[in-house]
Every structure is written in structure tokens, then in C-alpha cells.
Amino acid sequence: MKRTKLNNLKMKMLPILLFILSPIMLYAQGKGEKVEQLKIAYFTKELNLTSLEAEKFWPIYNEMDKKIKTLRKDRRKTIKELEAGGDTLSVEVVKKNTNSIFDNEIAEITLKKEYYSKIGTAIGYKKATKVYKVERDFNRELLNRLKSENGQGAKPQRPLKPQ
């Protein structure tokens, strides 16, 4: 009974929430283009790509990135289904979904391995080896920039407390 009332409340609040968030989402779309431009500049500089290498690299990288995002989206969906189902799910469903998550992670690693070869052929294997580090560094830099824009600065990491 409580769950039904909670779901009804969520459904009533959804249009209000969408109305409030729509300007933020439009603003974020503009930010997305800016992030892509920053990413291109950052990768090009850090990987020291020539214009010819960049011309070959970006279509391959973007194709890989799109496929990885799709895999991660599917994985998050499966995880949410598991979390939402809680104790009501049968053991078979839990096993199936958990195996699906593991298979998805394997597919992501396999995809990265496949694209490492494609990227290596395009820009050289020494530069290709740096792609994942540059990607991590870019994401870290972007996160720090967003924190500083929001006035949060770099906060020290707090150790996790046991519950």
C-alpha cells in the first residue's frame, strides 16, 4: 500500500520536476558541445596528434565511445532492475541479471581491446596505449573544473564509514 502511494506521488511530481529541470537540461546540452570541444583539444594535445592522425583517430574513437556508452547504459538499467526488484525477484532472475552484468563488462573490455587495435593502426600503438590514461585524466580534469565552477573546489576525500 505504501509503495503505491509513493509511486502515485512520484507520478504527480514528475511533470513539475520536468518543468523545473527543462531549462537546466537545455543549458547542459550547450555544455555538452563545449565539453566535446574541450575533449578534442585535450586529447589532440596530450596524444600529440598530427592533423592526419586526428582525422583517422576521432571517427574510430567516437564509434568506440558510442558503443561503450550503450553497454554502460544497458548495464545500469539491469542493475536498477535488480535493485528495484529487491527480495521479490526469483533466484533465477537474479542469477540471469547478474550474469548479464558480468557479460556486459566482458563485452566492454573486448570492445576496448578491439578498438585499441584499430586506434593503434591509425595513430600508432604507443599513442594508442596512452588513450585510456588521457581519457581518465580528461574526466578528472573536467570533474575538477565543474567543482570549481560550482564553488566546491577540490574537497578532500573522506574515508568511508561502516554502517
Short mmCIF file of C-alpha atoms in Angstrom, two decimals:
data_model
loop_
_atom_site.label_atom_id
_atom_site.label_comp_id
_atom_site.label_asym_id
_atom_site.label_seq_id
_atom_site.Cartn_x
_atom_site.Cartn_y
_atom_site.Cartn_z
CA MET A 1 0.00 0.00 0.00
CA LYS A 2 2.78 2.42 0.93
CA ARG A 3 4.63 1.66 -2.28
CA THR A 4 1.53 2.51 -4.36
CA LYS A 5 1.10 5.86 -2.60
CA LEU A 6 4.78 6.62 -3.13
CA ASN A 7 4.54 5.75 -6.83
CA ASN A 8 1.43 7.93 -7.20
CA LEU A 9 3.24 10.83 -5.56
CA LYS A 10 6.21 10.35 -7.87
CA MET A 11 3.93 10.36 -10.91
CA LYS A 12 2.26 13.59 -9.76
CA MET A 13 5.62 15.25 -9.13
CA LEU A 14 7.15 14.20 -12.46
CA PRO A 15 5.61 16.95 -14.64
CA ILE A 16 6.59 19.60 -12.09
CA LEU A 17 10.11 18.23 -11.90
CA LEU A 18 10.44 18.13 -15.70
CA PHE A 19 9.21 21.72 -15.92
CA ILE A 20 11.79 22.84 -13.39
CA LEU A 21 14.64 20.83 -14.93
CA SER A 22 14.00 21.62 -18.60
CA PRO A 23 16.00 24.90 -18.61
CA ILE A 24 18.83 23.12 -16.83
CA MET A 25 18.78 20.31 -19.39
CA LEU A 26 18.86 22.81 -22.28
CA TYR A 27 21.79 24.57 -20.64
CA ALA A 28 23.54 21.23 -20.17
CA GLN A 29 23.13 20.42 -23.87
CA GLY A 30 25.10 23.56 -24.69
CA LYS A 31 27.66 22.46 -22.12
CA GLY A 32 27.85 19.06 -23.83
CA GLU A 33 29.09 20.63 -27.04
CA LYS A 34 31.64 22.65 -25.09
CA VAL A 35 32.82 19.51 -23.32
CA GLU A 36 33.26 17.75 -26.68
CA GLN A 37 35.36 20.66 -27.96
CA LEU A 38 37.47 20.60 -24.79
CA LYS A 39 37.87 16.84 -25.13
CA ILE A 40 39.06 17.09 -28.73
CA ALA A 41 41.58 19.80 -27.82
CA TYR A 42 42.78 17.92 -24.73
CA PHE A 43 43.22 14.56 -26.49
CA THR A 44 44.87 16.13 -29.53
CA LYS A 45 47.36 17.95 -27.32
CA GLU A 46 48.06 15.12 -24.86
CA LEU A 47 48.39 12.47 -27.58
CA ASN A 48 50.35 14.90 -29.75
CA LEU A 49 48.17 14.03 -32.74
CA THR A 50 49.04 15.38 -36.16
CA SER A 51 46.12 16.60 -38.25
CA LEU A 52 46.28 13.40 -40.31
CA GLU A 53 46.28 11.24 -37.14
CA ALA A 54 43.39 13.23 -35.66
CA GLU A 55 41.44 12.75 -38.87
CA LYS A 56 41.85 8.98 -38.53
CA PHE A 57 41.56 8.81 -34.72
CA TRP A 58 38.33 10.66 -33.99
CA PRO A 59 35.91 8.60 -36.09
CA ILE A 60 37.29 5.39 -34.55
CA TYR A 61 37.30 6.77 -31.00
CA ASN A 62 33.78 8.22 -31.33
CA GLU A 63 32.45 4.92 -32.66
CA MET A 64 34.02 3.08 -29.71
CA ASP A 65 32.79 5.67 -27.21
CA LYS A 66 29.23 5.39 -28.52
CA LYS A 67 29.28 1.60 -28.19
CA ILE A 68 30.74 1.78 -24.67
CA LYS A 69 28.07 4.28 -23.61
CA THR A 70 25.39 1.92 -24.92
CA LEU A 71 26.87 -1.01 -22.98
CA ARG A 72 27.09 1.05 -19.79
CA LYS A 73 23.53 2.28 -20.20
CA ASP A 74 22.32 -1.31 -20.56
CA ARG A 75 24.36 -2.36 -17.52
CA ARG A 76 22.94 0.48 -15.38
CA LYS A 77 19.42 -0.50 -16.48
CA THR A 78 19.97 -4.12 -15.42
CA ILE A 79 21.46 -3.01 -12.09
CA LYS A 80 18.47 -0.74 -11.45
CA GLU A 81 16.10 -3.62 -12.24
CA LEU A 82 17.92 -5.78 -9.70
CA GLU A 83 17.82 -3.04 -7.07
CA ALA A 84 14.17 -2.23 -7.72
CA GLY A 85 13.14 -5.87 -7.53
CA GLY A 86 14.84 -6.40 -4.20
CA ASP A 87 13.79 -9.55 -2.42
CA THR A 88 10.80 -10.10 -4.70
CA LEU A 89 12.92 -11.40 -7.59
CA SER A 90 13.37 -15.12 -8.05
CA VAL A 91 16.82 -16.64 -7.74
CA GLU A 92 16.76 -17.45 -11.46
CA VAL A 93 16.09 -13.81 -12.39
CA VAL A 94 18.80 -12.57 -10.04
CA LYS A 95 21.31 -15.05 -11.49
CA LYS A 96 20.31 -14.18 -15.06
CA ASN A 97 20.62 -10.43 -14.47
CA THR A 98 23.88 -10.75 -12.56
CA ASN A 99 25.37 -12.87 -15.33
CA SER A 100 24.11 -10.28 -17.81
CA ILE A 101 26.03 -7.58 -15.92
CA PHE A 102 29.21 -9.68 -15.99
CA ASP A 103 28.74 -10.44 -19.70
CA ASN A 104 28.27 -6.73 -20.33
CA GLU A 105 31.55 -5.93 -18.53
CA ILE A 106 33.34 -8.59 -20.58
CA ALA A 107 31.83 -7.11 -23.76
CA GLU A 108 33.16 -3.67 -22.78
CA ILE A 109 36.69 -4.99 -22.25
CA THR A 110 36.51 -6.95 -25.52
CA LEU A 111 35.36 -3.82 -27.30
CA LYS A 112 38.22 -1.77 -25.84
CA LYS A 113 40.70 -4.44 -26.92
CA GLU A 114 39.28 -4.46 -30.44
CA TYR A 115 39.39 -0.68 -30.71
CA TYR A 116 42.89 -0.49 -29.23
CA SER A 117 43.99 -2.38 -32.32
CA LYS A 118 42.04 -0.08 -34.65
CA ILE A 119 43.35 3.05 -32.91
CA GLY A 120 46.88 1.63 -32.91
CA THR A 121 46.72 1.09 -36.63
CA ALA A 122 45.50 4.67 -37.13
CA ILE A 123 47.85 6.61 -34.81
CA GLY A 124 50.49 4.11 -33.73
CA TYR A 125 50.43 1.72 -30.79
CA LYS A 126 52.50 3.93 -28.47
CA LYS A 127 49.92 6.71 -28.75
CA ALA A 128 47.04 4.23 -28.63
CA THR A 129 48.35 2.94 -25.31
CA LYS A 130 48.02 6.45 -23.88
CA VAL A 131 44.37 6.91 -24.93
CA TYR A 132 42.83 5.39 -21.77
CA LYS A 133 45.12 7.36 -19.46
CA VAL A 134 44.34 10.58 -21.34
CA GLU A 135 40.64 9.72 -21.08
CA ARG A 136 40.88 9.25 -17.30
CA ASP A 137 42.93 12.44 -16.91
CA PHE A 138 40.45 14.42 -19.00
CA ASN A 139 37.49 13.16 -16.96
CA ARG A 140 39.31 14.00 -13.71
CA GLU A 141 40.18 17.48 -15.02
CA LEU A 142 36.60 18.04 -16.17
CA LEU A 143 35.25 16.99 -12.77
CA ASN A 144 37.66 19.37 -11.00
CA ARG A 145 36.63 22.19 -13.33
CA LEU A 146 32.94 21.55 -12.66
CA LYS A 147 33.57 21.52 -8.92
CA SER A 148 35.43 24.81 -9.07
CA GLU A 149 32.66 26.38 -11.21
CA ASN A 150 30.14 25.33 -8.57
CA GLY A 151 32.30 26.82 -5.84
CA GLN A 152 33.01 23.46 -4.30
CA GLY A 153 36.73 23.36 -5.01
CA ALA A 154 38.62 20.16 -4.59
CA LYS A 155 37.29 18.51 -1.47
CA PRO A 156 39.48 16.09 0.42
CA GLN A 157 38.35 12.50 0.19
CA ARG A 158 36.66 11.28 3.37
CA PRO A 159 37.13 7.66 4.30
CA LEU A 160 34.02 5.54 4.01
CA LYS A 161 32.35 4.90 7.34
CA PRO A 162 30.93 1.47 8.09
CA GLN A 163 27.16 1.46 8.56
#
